[in-house]
XYZ file of C-alpha atoms in Angstrom:
751
model
C 0.000 0.000 0.000
C 1.333 3.394 -0.985
C 1.939 5.559 2.065
C 1.413 9.296 1.602
C 3.523 11.582 3.735
C 2.280 15.145 4.235
C 4.988 17.758 4.525
C 4.075 21.175 5.957
C 3.990 23.903 3.317
C 6.521 25.972 5.276
C 9.072 23.161 5.056
C 8.375 22.703 1.359
C 9.081 26.400 0.745
C 12.306 26.286 2.753
C 13.482 23.200 0.878
C 12.671 24.832 -2.435
C 14.717 27.885 -1.488
C 17.633 25.758 -0.415
C 17.534 23.707 -3.572
C 17.373 26.774 -5.810
C 19.969 28.799 -3.905
C 23.602 28.863 -4.988
C 25.699 26.230 -3.229
C 28.525 28.605 -2.490
C 28.484 32.074 -0.911
C 25.556 34.306 0.118
C 23.128 36.039 -2.220
C 24.137 39.684 -2.120
C 21.616 40.902 -4.682
C 20.188 44.339 -3.728
C 16.646 44.818 -2.418
C 15.020 47.751 -4.193
C 12.078 49.932 -3.166
C 10.933 51.978 -6.199
C 9.854 55.562 -5.656
C 6.849 57.274 -7.194
C 6.951 57.890 -10.950
C 9.880 60.200 -11.633
C 11.452 59.555 -8.219
C 14.579 57.474 -7.623
C 14.581 54.044 -6.022
C 16.273 53.227 -2.740
C 17.931 50.161 -1.282
C 16.481 48.332 1.704
C 17.989 45.838 4.084
C 16.212 42.534 4.727
C 14.615 43.690 7.971
C 13.150 46.854 6.425
C 11.891 44.909 3.411
C 9.955 42.387 5.476
C 8.659 45.047 7.863
C 6.834 46.825 5.040
C 4.328 43.947 4.855
C 3.350 44.449 8.495
C 3.300 48.217 8.553
C 0.990 49.046 5.692
C -1.616 51.629 6.549
C -4.026 53.893 4.736
C -5.028 57.521 4.969
C -8.285 56.250 6.469
C -6.324 54.737 9.361
C -4.583 58.052 9.938
C -7.790 60.078 9.726
C -9.518 57.674 12.108
C -6.840 57.957 14.782
C -6.567 61.727 14.453
C -10.304 62.017 14.955
C -10.436 59.392 17.705
C -7.829 61.293 19.744
C -10.108 64.321 19.779
C -13.100 62.062 20.422
C -11.399 60.465 23.434
C -10.377 63.827 24.814
C -13.984 64.924 25.130
C -14.684 61.800 27.204
C -11.857 62.855 29.536
C -13.327 66.351 29.779
C -16.742 64.943 30.721
C -15.228 62.529 33.246
C -13.300 65.336 34.911
C -16.610 66.970 35.882
C -17.792 64.046 38.009
C -15.863 64.591 41.300
C -17.377 68.029 41.827
C -20.934 67.223 40.738
C -21.871 63.846 42.242
C -21.158 61.697 45.260
C -22.425 58.532 43.578
C -19.452 56.220 44.035
C -20.465 54.073 41.056
C -20.371 57.127 38.782
C -17.098 58.326 40.312
C -15.475 54.924 39.752
C -16.793 54.860 36.198
C -15.473 58.357 35.459
C -12.033 57.458 36.838
C -11.928 54.269 34.774
C -12.873 56.179 31.615
C -10.305 58.879 32.337
C -7.468 56.365 32.758
C -8.419 54.133 29.802
C -9.003 57.002 27.381
C -5.709 58.652 28.356
C -3.831 55.387 27.763
C -5.485 54.976 24.375
C -4.689 58.574 23.412
C -1.032 57.917 24.242
C -1.042 54.853 21.996
C -2.706 56.686 19.114
C -0.297 59.608 19.349
C 2.694 57.245 19.362
C 1.355 55.321 16.373
C 0.992 58.533 14.384
C 4.390 59.907 15.433
C 6.138 56.643 14.482
C 4.791 57.079 10.980
C 5.480 60.796 10.741
C 1.788 61.629 10.587
C 0.216 64.732 12.101
C -0.899 64.478 15.708
C -3.784 66.712 16.847
C -2.580 69.340 19.303
C -5.043 69.007 22.145
C -3.637 72.012 23.960
C -4.152 74.058 20.812
C -7.721 72.803 20.613
C -8.323 73.784 24.210
C -7.446 77.321 23.264
C -9.186 77.396 19.890
C -12.345 75.522 20.827
C -12.395 75.400 24.613
C -12.640 71.577 24.223
C -16.314 71.728 25.098
C -17.026 73.251 21.700
C -15.175 70.662 19.646
C -18.446 69.283 18.383
C -18.846 72.435 16.327
C -16.282 70.898 14.010
C -19.049 68.523 12.849
C -16.669 65.651 12.219
C -13.327 65.616 10.483
C -13.618 68.367 7.929
C -12.580 71.188 10.253
C -9.725 69.119 11.558
C -8.681 68.922 7.936
C -8.167 72.686 7.981
C -6.307 72.573 11.294
C -3.968 69.730 10.517
C -3.725 69.450 6.782
C -5.810 66.298 6.715
C -7.665 67.418 3.628
C -4.835 66.290 1.401
C -5.867 62.692 1.141
C -4.920 61.885 -2.401
C -8.306 62.766 -3.757
C -10.055 60.245 -1.546
C -12.563 62.879 -0.304
C -12.782 60.823 2.820
C -15.184 61.839 5.555
C -15.033 60.148 8.919
C -17.491 61.794 11.292
C -16.761 61.919 14.986
C -20.075 60.340 15.928
C -21.412 60.595 19.466
C -19.740 63.912 20.382
C -21.737 65.933 22.866
C -23.026 69.321 21.702
C -22.087 72.596 23.427
C -25.596 72.757 24.900
C -25.319 69.206 26.262
C -21.918 69.901 27.816
C -23.173 73.108 29.337
C -26.160 71.243 30.787
C -23.760 68.644 32.198
C -21.650 71.368 33.848
C -24.755 72.890 35.412
C -26.214 69.638 36.743
C -25.680 67.948 40.086
C -26.361 64.716 41.932
C -28.770 62.288 40.199
C -29.466 64.738 37.375
C -25.745 64.799 36.624
C -25.551 60.997 36.864
C -28.333 60.485 34.333
C -27.015 63.044 31.865
C -23.431 61.863 32.250
C -24.455 58.300 31.451
C -26.629 59.364 28.538
C -23.844 61.404 26.962
C -21.086 58.919 27.717
C -22.996 55.936 26.338
C -23.736 57.855 23.141
C -20.060 58.853 23.063
C -18.845 55.255 23.381
C -21.370 54.062 20.813
C -20.129 56.769 18.472
C -16.638 55.302 18.728
C -18.034 51.943 17.642
C -19.697 53.603 14.655
C -16.382 55.248 13.757
C -14.704 51.832 13.775
C -17.450 50.448 11.550
C -17.009 53.348 9.130
C -13.237 52.875 9.135
C -13.543 49.215 8.176
C -15.623 50.287 5.205
C -12.455 51.649 3.585
C -10.541 49.033 1.587
C -7.185 48.221 3.153
C -7.906 49.821 6.513
C -6.673 48.288 9.809
C -4.254 46.053 7.902
C -1.467 47.094 10.231
C -1.502 44.347 12.912
C -0.824 46.738 15.797
C -3.662 49.017 14.736
C -5.967 46.074 14.100
C -5.410 44.772 17.632
C -6.034 48.235 19.046
C -9.290 48.615 17.098
C -10.472 45.132 18.157
C -9.745 45.905 21.812
C -11.498 49.260 21.451
C -14.667 47.628 20.122
C -14.689 44.992 22.863
C -13.892 47.349 25.743
C -16.332 50.044 24.679
C -19.106 47.495 24.103
C -18.655 46.038 27.593
C -18.507 49.528 29.107
C -21.733 50.521 27.351
C -23.519 47.566 28.940
C -22.208 48.538 32.381
C -23.321 52.134 31.923
C -26.757 51.152 30.634
C -27.281 48.940 33.699
C -26.362 51.889 35.932
C -28.705 54.188 34.001
C -31.572 51.695 34.288
C -30.971 51.582 38.045
C -31.423 55.355 38.235
C -34.882 55.223 36.627
C -37.952 55.556 38.842
C -40.094 53.572 36.358
C -41.197 50.292 38.029
C -40.369 48.401 34.819
C -36.691 49.334 34.956
C -34.231 46.727 36.191
C -36.674 43.885 36.900
C -34.999 40.704 38.133
C -34.566 37.930 35.515
C -35.963 34.424 35.305
C -37.889 32.203 32.926
C -40.898 31.786 35.220
C -39.605 33.655 38.273
C -38.847 37.087 36.802
C -40.094 40.195 38.581
C -43.236 41.819 37.147
C -44.572 45.376 36.945
C -48.165 46.241 36.032
C -50.313 49.389 35.761
C -54.077 49.707 35.183
C -54.373 46.064 34.151
C -54.977 42.699 35.787
C -53.084 39.548 34.810
C -55.821 36.911 34.611
C -53.694 33.868 33.863
C -50.351 32.720 32.463
C -50.321 29.470 30.510
C -47.020 27.744 29.845
C -46.272 26.245 26.446
C -48.066 22.972 25.736
C -46.243 19.658 25.814
C -44.341 19.110 22.581
C -43.722 22.840 22.125
C -40.691 23.118 24.377
C -37.679 21.019 25.290
C -38.278 19.688 28.833
C -34.530 19.479 29.430
C -34.037 23.062 28.261
C -37.334 24.975 28.578
C -35.625 28.376 28.346
C -33.982 27.348 25.029
C -30.600 28.503 26.298
C -27.959 27.343 23.863
C -25.047 25.083 24.724
C -21.387 25.981 24.415
C -20.140 25.956 20.833
C -16.817 24.146 21.053
C -15.951 25.113 17.474
C -15.505 28.727 18.551
C -12.329 30.022 20.128
C -12.987 31.108 23.685
C -12.342 34.802 24.213
C -10.233 35.788 27.180
C -11.801 39.226 27.491
C -15.125 40.040 29.089
C -17.926 39.756 26.536
C -21.088 41.728 25.967
C -24.398 39.911 26.441
C -24.795 39.700 22.653
C -21.305 38.242 22.207
C -21.914 35.729 24.991
C -25.179 34.644 23.378
C -23.619 34.319 19.926
C -20.984 31.984 21.373
C -23.712 29.501 22.250
C -25.019 26.870 19.870
C -28.783 27.268 19.627
C -31.111 24.287 19.862
C -31.899 22.803 16.440
C -35.649 23.272 16.693
C -37.209 26.612 17.441
C -40.258 26.683 19.707
C -40.881 30.422 19.578
C -44.514 31.459 19.930
C -45.652 33.866 17.213
C -48.932 35.376 16.017
C -52.600 34.738 16.878
C -55.993 34.624 15.196
C -59.504 34.434 16.720
C -62.890 33.102 15.565
C -65.928 33.128 17.852
C -64.667 31.402 21.020
C -61.539 29.920 19.386
C -57.967 31.183 19.684
C -55.218 29.850 17.404
C -51.681 30.641 18.556
C -48.955 30.209 15.960
C -45.432 28.990 16.599
C -42.262 28.254 14.669
C -43.090 24.670 15.624
C -46.704 24.630 14.384
C -49.814 25.993 16.127
C -52.053 25.443 19.161
C -55.842 25.671 19.239
C -57.650 26.887 22.376
C -61.298 27.264 23.378
C -62.034 30.510 25.228
C -64.137 30.376 28.387
C -66.459 33.181 29.463
C -63.758 34.415 31.847
C -61.287 34.715 28.953
C -59.147 31.786 30.079
C -58.139 29.480 27.181
C -58.405 25.693 27.312
C -56.082 23.763 24.996
C -57.972 21.677 22.414
C -55.166 20.417 20.184
C -51.548 21.025 19.206
C -50.372 20.731 15.615
C -46.678 20.082 15.026
C -45.626 21.504 11.670
C -42.199 23.174 11.953
C -40.907 25.842 9.641
C -41.639 29.274 11.027
C -42.893 32.026 10.774
C -46.111 30.427 11.871
C -48.366 33.489 11.495
C -52.006 32.418 11.235
C -55.374 33.654 9.925
C -58.782 32.020 9.987
C -61.757 32.188 7.594
C -64.616 29.899 8.624
C -63.112 26.434 8.918
C -60.019 27.371 6.911
C -56.774 28.120 8.745
C -53.961 29.800 6.795
C -50.366 29.623 8.024
C -47.202 31.406 6.848
C -44.016 29.367 6.399
C -40.626 30.807 5.480
C -37.747 28.745 6.896
C -35.755 26.587 4.488
C -35.928 23.598 6.861
C -39.680 23.283 6.389
C -41.043 20.169 4.699
C -44.188 19.622 2.614
C -45.250 16.809 4.970
C -44.602 18.737 8.227
C -41.901 16.211 9.041
C -39.074 16.760 11.484
C -36.263 15.570 9.226
C -35.537 18.941 7.728
C -34.300 19.618 4.198
C -30.728 20.131 3.042
C -29.407 23.121 1.146
C -29.732 21.510 -2.287
C -32.883 21.973 -4.332
C -35.535 19.559 -3.104
C -39.188 18.782 -3.898
C -39.623 18.036 -0.175
C -38.986 21.655 0.863
C -41.941 23.898 1.592
C -41.932 27.682 1.781
C -45.184 29.547 1.331
C -48.822 29.287 2.526
C -50.152 26.159 4.261
C -53.918 25.648 4.377
C -55.666 23.572 7.054
C -59.220 22.372 7.575
C -60.090 23.025 11.253
C -63.751 21.974 11.150
C -62.679 19.358 13.684
C -60.669 21.433 16.163
C -59.274 18.317 17.758
C -57.806 17.025 14.514
C -56.837 19.700 11.934
C -55.895 18.466 8.478
C -53.613 20.045 5.881
C -55.724 20.377 2.729
C -53.709 22.730 0.539
C -50.431 24.535 0.098
C -49.005 27.237 -2.149
C -45.268 27.312 -2.802
C -43.855 30.830 -3.184
C -40.490 32.131 -4.318
C -39.628 33.941 -1.081
C -41.669 31.897 1.364
C -44.284 33.596 3.520
C -43.301 35.785 6.428
C -46.790 37.164 6.884
C -50.035 37.151 4.931
C -53.249 39.187 4.819
C -56.786 37.980 4.233
C -58.109 40.579 1.792
C -61.522 39.099 1.129
C -63.528 35.948 1.623
C -65.588 34.103 1.276
C -66.285 35.911 -2.003
C -69.441 35.428 -4.001
C -67.689 32.727 -6.018
C -66.442 30.943 -2.891
C -62.835 32.097 -2.749
C -60.474 33.621 -0.209
C -58.099 36.291 -1.527
C -54.779 36.555 0.308
C -51.797 38.895 -0.004
C -48.556 37.077 0.701
C -45.458 38.861 1.960
C -42.245 36.901 1.564
C -39.116 38.410 3.029
C -36.639 35.561 2.552
C -34.155 34.952 -0.236
C -35.435 33.988 -3.667
C -35.484 30.227 -4.191
C -33.387 28.536 -6.830
C -35.249 27.969 -10.078
C -34.125 24.323 -9.881
C -36.408 24.013 -6.862
C -39.252 26.257 -8.004
C -39.193 26.832 -11.742
C -40.781 30.284 -11.953
C -38.429 31.918 -9.426
C -35.936 34.530 -10.593
C -33.605 36.352 -8.235
C -30.925 38.941 -8.792
C -30.454 38.639 -12.531
C -29.719 42.175 -13.786
C -32.425 43.454 -16.077
C -34.666 40.401 -15.722
C -38.169 41.780 -15.143
C -39.438 38.392 -13.950
C -37.653 38.733 -10.599
C -39.574 37.752 -7.464
C -38.170 40.826 -5.748
C -40.186 44.070 -5.507
C -43.493 42.197 -5.570
C -46.232 40.752 -3.428
C -48.166 37.572 -4.213
C -51.943 37.537 -4.667
C -53.255 34.060 -3.821
C -56.699 32.560 -4.397
C -57.958 29.792 -2.122
C -61.094 27.972 -3.427
C -62.968 27.081 -0.246
C -64.574 24.037 -1.861
C -61.180 22.642 -2.883
C -58.191 24.318 -1.168
C -55.833 21.921 -2.933
C -56.309 24.094 -6.043
C -55.073 27.244 -4.337
C -52.600 29.224 -6.420
C -50.853 32.507 -7.044
C -52.940 34.478 -9.519
C -50.814 37.624 -9.780
C -47.619 39.172 -8.451
C -47.999 42.946 -8.792
C -44.826 45.050 -8.783
C -46.086 47.419 -6.108
C -42.808 49.371 -5.740
C -42.233 50.201 -9.411
C -41.474 53.706 -10.619
C -44.587 54.762 -12.589
C -42.544 56.846 -15.044
C -39.509 54.666 -15.756
C -41.023 51.278 -14.973
C -38.061 50.412 -12.758
C -39.114 47.733 -10.279
C -36.891 49.287 -7.595
C -38.856 52.517 -7.619
C -38.746 53.324 -3.899
C -36.093 53.311 -1.187
C -32.820 51.813 -2.452
C -31.403 51.096 1.003
C -28.807 52.821 3.188
C -29.129 55.632 5.690
C -30.878 58.986 5.619
C -27.844 61.040 6.661
C -25.837 61.687 9.823
C -27.247 60.235 13.049
C -29.770 58.056 11.224
C -29.998 54.323 10.858
C -29.418 52.108 7.873
C -32.734 51.145 6.344
C -33.251 48.078 4.208
C -34.020 48.341 0.512
C -37.716 48.321 -0.253
C -38.078 45.074 -2.186
C -40.792 43.459 -0.032
C -43.486 44.231 2.512
C -43.161 42.730 5.944
C -46.832 43.339 6.745
C -49.768 44.512 4.656
C -52.772 45.385 6.774
C -56.009 45.602 4.812
C -59.056 47.710 5.687
C -61.528 46.296 3.142
C -64.519 48.468 4.051
C -62.561 51.541 2.920
C -60.721 49.777 0.079
C -57.442 50.681 1.776
C -54.331 48.792 2.782
C -51.216 49.888 4.618
C -47.878 48.323 3.829
C -44.909 48.291 6.199
C -42.365 47.632 3.504
C -38.698 47.534 4.566
C -37.709 51.145 3.971
C -41.127 52.711 3.402
C -44.604 53.067 4.759
C -47.176 52.813 1.957
C -50.896 53.526 1.633
C -52.617 51.400 -1.048
C -55.916 51.555 -2.881
C -57.239 47.971 -3.040
C -60.502 48.665 -4.868
C -59.227 46.011 -7.250
C -57.678 43.538 -4.778
C -55.762 41.852 -7.593
C -54.028 45.089 -8.541
C -53.250 47.310 -5.523
C -52.246 50.887 -6.358
C -50.010 53.189 -4.299
C -51.729 56.264 -2.936
C -48.855 57.601 -0.847
C -45.349 56.651 0.302
C -43.478 57.927 3.368
C -40.071 57.474 4.966
C -38.820 58.079 8.507
C -35.192 58.910 9.302
C -35.476 57.085 12.617
C -36.854 53.832 11.175
C -34.596 50.891 10.363
C -37.205 48.330 9.267
C -40.867 49.165 8.670
C -42.569 46.184 10.287
C -46.338 46.498 10.739
C -49.287 48.823 10.282
C -52.555 49.332 12.166
C -55.513 51.553 11.263
C -57.649 53.178 13.918
C -61.263 52.029 14.068
C -62.617 54.479 11.479
C -59.650 54.245 9.108
C -58.521 57.862 9.501
C -55.192 57.192 11.219
C -52.299 54.764 10.869
C -49.692 53.440 13.288
C -46.511 52.073 11.709
C -43.916 50.199 13.772
C -40.136 50.028 13.392
C -38.714 46.601 14.188
C -35.081 47.688 14.543
C -32.719 44.701 14.570
C -35.433 42.250 13.524
C -36.573 41.834 17.099
C -33.366 40.155 18.169
C -31.611 43.138 19.778
C -32.114 45.535 22.659
C -33.495 48.893 21.509
C -35.121 50.219 24.678
C -31.907 50.961 26.507
C -31.586 54.088 28.629
C -29.655 55.883 25.891
C -31.608 54.783 22.832
C -33.547 57.581 21.098
C -37.294 57.369 21.630
C -37.720 57.705 17.857
C -35.799 54.481 17.101
C -37.580 51.124 17.245
C -40.751 53.122 17.871
C -44.244 53.764 16.518
C -44.923 56.476 13.963
C -48.451 57.891 13.978
C -50.001 59.354 10.811
C -53.311 60.977 9.993
C -54.848 59.973 6.659
C -55.924 63.175 4.879
C -57.206 63.012 1.293
C -55.487 59.652 0.837
C -52.175 61.097 2.024
C -50.178 60.168 5.121
C -49.542 63.161 7.376
C -47.001 62.523 10.127
C -48.090 63.483 13.639
C -45.781 61.927 16.248
C -43.631 59.076 17.509
C -44.394 56.898 20.503
C -42.149 54.437 22.318
C -42.445 52.465 25.519
C -40.629 54.864 27.925
C -39.105 52.525 30.523
C -35.362 51.860 30.077
C -34.491 48.204 29.589
C -31.345 46.135 30.037
C -28.990 44.906 27.312
C -30.275 41.390 27.992
C -33.799 42.283 26.866
C -34.668 42.315 23.182
C -37.030 45.254 23.032
C -38.513 46.961 19.994
C -41.975 47.647 18.604
C -43.886 44.622 17.321
C -47.537 43.552 16.913
C -50.562 45.205 18.462
C -54.236 46.011 17.924
C -56.954 48.581 18.523
C -59.004 48.459 21.745
C -62.493 49.523 20.572
C -63.378 52.242 23.086
C -66.092 54.542 21.675
C -64.805 57.899 20.418
C -61.266 57.038 21.494
C -58.188 55.696 19.700
C -56.551 53.155 22.038
C -53.778 50.790 20.987
C -52.170 47.844 22.775
C -48.608 47.175 21.645
C -46.148 44.324 22.137
C -42.500 45.300 22.757
C -40.968 41.828 23.013
C -39.107 41.865 26.368
C -40.203 45.452 26.866
C -43.561 43.907 27.775
C -46.780 45.463 26.532
C -48.050 49.010 26.747
C -51.380 50.642 26.003
C -51.369 53.992 24.248
C -54.085 56.584 23.786
C -53.519 58.321 20.430
C -56.880 60.093 20.178
C -54.761 63.210 19.886
C -52.431 61.743 17.283
C -49.813 64.440 17.864
C -49.636 63.692 21.597
C -49.898 59.956 22.369
C -50.111 59.010 26.054
C -49.296 55.730 27.802
C -52.231 54.617 29.968
C -51.348 51.055 31.047
C -48.542 48.502 30.884
C -47.157 45.126 31.923
C -43.554 43.969 31.919
C -41.362 41.114 33.135
C -37.661 40.946 33.784
C -35.351 39.327 31.213
C -35.072 35.569 30.761
C -31.367 35.490 31.634
C -29.111 37.773 33.640
C -25.996 37.279 31.504
C -27.052 36.828 27.876
C -29.497 38.340 25.425
C -32.104 35.740 24.526
C -35.215 36.292 22.431
C -38.349 36.421 24.507
C -41.251 38.629 25.484
C -44.440 39.378 23.571
C -44.625 38.636 19.890
C -48.220 39.878 19.715
C -50.692 41.496 22.090
C -54.272 41.603 20.789
C -57.585 42.723 22.240
C -60.502 40.338 21.746
C -63.910 40.404 23.457
C -62.873 42.157 26.632
C -59.453 40.591 27.140
C -55.880 41.178 25.988
C -54.016 38.080 24.861
C -50.248 38.011 24.576
C -48.122 35.288 22.983
C -44.922 35.220 25.003
C -42.146 33.886 22.787
C -40.340 31.865 25.443
C -42.875 31.441 28.229
C -46.358 30.791 26.838
C -49.665 32.675 26.674
C -50.862 35.486 28.965
C -54.366 36.887 29.433
C -55.077 40.382 30.809
C -58.082 42.517 31.664
C -58.245 46.303 31.846
C -59.256 47.896 35.138
C -60.764 51.379 35.620
C -58.279 54.217 36.007
C -57.930 57.939 35.467
C -57.514 57.124 31.778
C -60.368 54.646 31.210
C -63.708 54.489 32.982
C -65.563 51.295 33.827
C -68.233 52.213 31.266
C -65.593 52.597 28.523
C -64.040 49.255 29.413
C -67.475 47.597 29.312
C -68.290 49.205 25.959
C -65.043 47.923 24.447
C -65.780 44.402 25.694
C -69.222 44.490 24.058
C -68.100 45.914 20.707
C -68.784 43.798 17.630
C -67.843 43.878 13.916
C -69.807 46.188 11.632
C -69.996 43.342 9.113
C -69.306 39.629 9.278
C -68.757 37.154 12.099
C -66.638 37.531 15.238
C -63.230 37.100 13.665
C -59.889 38.739 14.346
C -57.024 38.259 11.904
C -53.745 40.117 12.461
C -53.468 41.786 9.043
C -57.182 42.326 8.438
C -59.176 45.071 10.128
C -62.948 45.292 10.311
C -64.468 48.383 11.988
C -66.176 47.731 15.329
C -69.454 49.210 16.509
C -71.430 49.362 19.743
C -74.996 48.677 20.794
C -77.235 51.734 21.105
C -78.629 50.388 24.391
């Protein structure tokens, strides 16, 4: 048998050199470094020649460090104020730690620049020219260009903003504050300052060739890690300073602290058997041994990402209601409950059909379910599907017969090119016995080998599945014949015909977030009685005319500089107002921290005037949350109080809040409920996916824990008569049905 011996590549190279080298004497051939065109070359010794490979740097590296020195100096200035303005030892220790660390990093950055004969900002000079507290007036690097000759960057026109710098007004306010007021403002400004440094690093790495120098790369990596950890510490301190009862609640899966206002928690039902792992009910991941263990302290996000998640996801998702039936969706399938007169659900059956998203709607005895994950199978099996094209994979709309609640049966399915993240029941049953559904797929476009009609990113190909929604018909008599009947290009430019006619992706300028390209709608909420629909569509909010449900037309399009991902839309009861939500981070990140702007991950409230969307205000759950709590706006519904606009909103691990937006320019929080995080040390997805009002009760699907039921109680904001009226409201037309993306106006008895 032939034995193969593997020789390390390094040894092979050395042997090759030895074989090719002259057998006698050393190679004294010169090592040449050419100059620029027209300049002479120079000789290098071996050490200098090899060092060039490890010392390469770009003008972006230089600009970054020059700006970061100034950036760090402001942190030192702010920290120096603490000893005379607070006696909070935690703040004093924090300020000292920042002062020492920032000074050390400034010394490194100055040395790095000096070693390479690059300009070093003169901080003493800046003290005199700008008084240090006015450095923000430089608005980034362009004024430093004038001071230090940094504008000569070989035509790169580079602009690296010093993000997170406090304004003169903010610094003046900090100087004039004391005690707890100083503590809060100091933390707010310092967290924003540290986060700005992280943004600067991100911007730097966007320049090709940056941070190639190994010393600089290590410094930047340490900066990101240290500042991220420090931000978490500061946010925890800031949360502890809040007087909101929801701030800083103790963690636990079923033992977390709770805070409640103007509501009563009726019951909490844990997930049914088969919809959680008994050995790991919290779904905490196990250690991923394939990852190199970091020696430094990690942020909660980094710690979570180092864990290997369980293979199956049991996350609870959306709900639908019909008469006295509640269907709760899940990434694992769905659960059917019967509602008692006291609002408490009794489990009837559990249907295991993995694949996520699991959003559900109900029309008569037909249950519709959205499926998007690539692991989903046509037969609802647990085996999963590999990455190669497969006829066993299912992504799209599943259709079930639930006439027997104890034994639902899959009776139809519609494969779609991008799966189904959500769907909307537009009409049905129609006169000809059909259900019309809008499908919103947000996933990647499937390979044509798997689904023939699918076309992805082929330049110029107008058949692409991007920039469209699917219109699906479901024949009630034979759901197996359900199909896509049209795929209107709802984002096209009406003049040029370009399919990508709306937001192309990116940010809206300084201090704004990146917003995804508008090539799909996450949610389309229909208001059939007014022939209107509202689309929360990646980078835009859209108002549609659905007079012809097969061919929706845009009436108006809006953007919001604070929104990262337009997620959902809800009309008020008479269809004259709209609430859009921003699901920043896809629901997997904390966005209700003490320092997060109240316009990010928030609601945006619009009046509808002559078929145009007129912005009125933002609203966000006001209680600061920890880094271990994913918190951002998600699904909610109208509470039908006569002559009032009341909205109950899920905020994931921010709990739920109830908002009065009768005055759309001045929304007011009137009730809330919140629990502490699932874990103390890591960020894990949990909290409310959806909170919906139905027949006098608020139901909340808790992603990790189960199903909660609440009841409103009289308060200064809602009278007992108003609460009773809401409980007795009924649809203007049709049966008692609630579907997430379908709104029917409610009315009240004249008695």
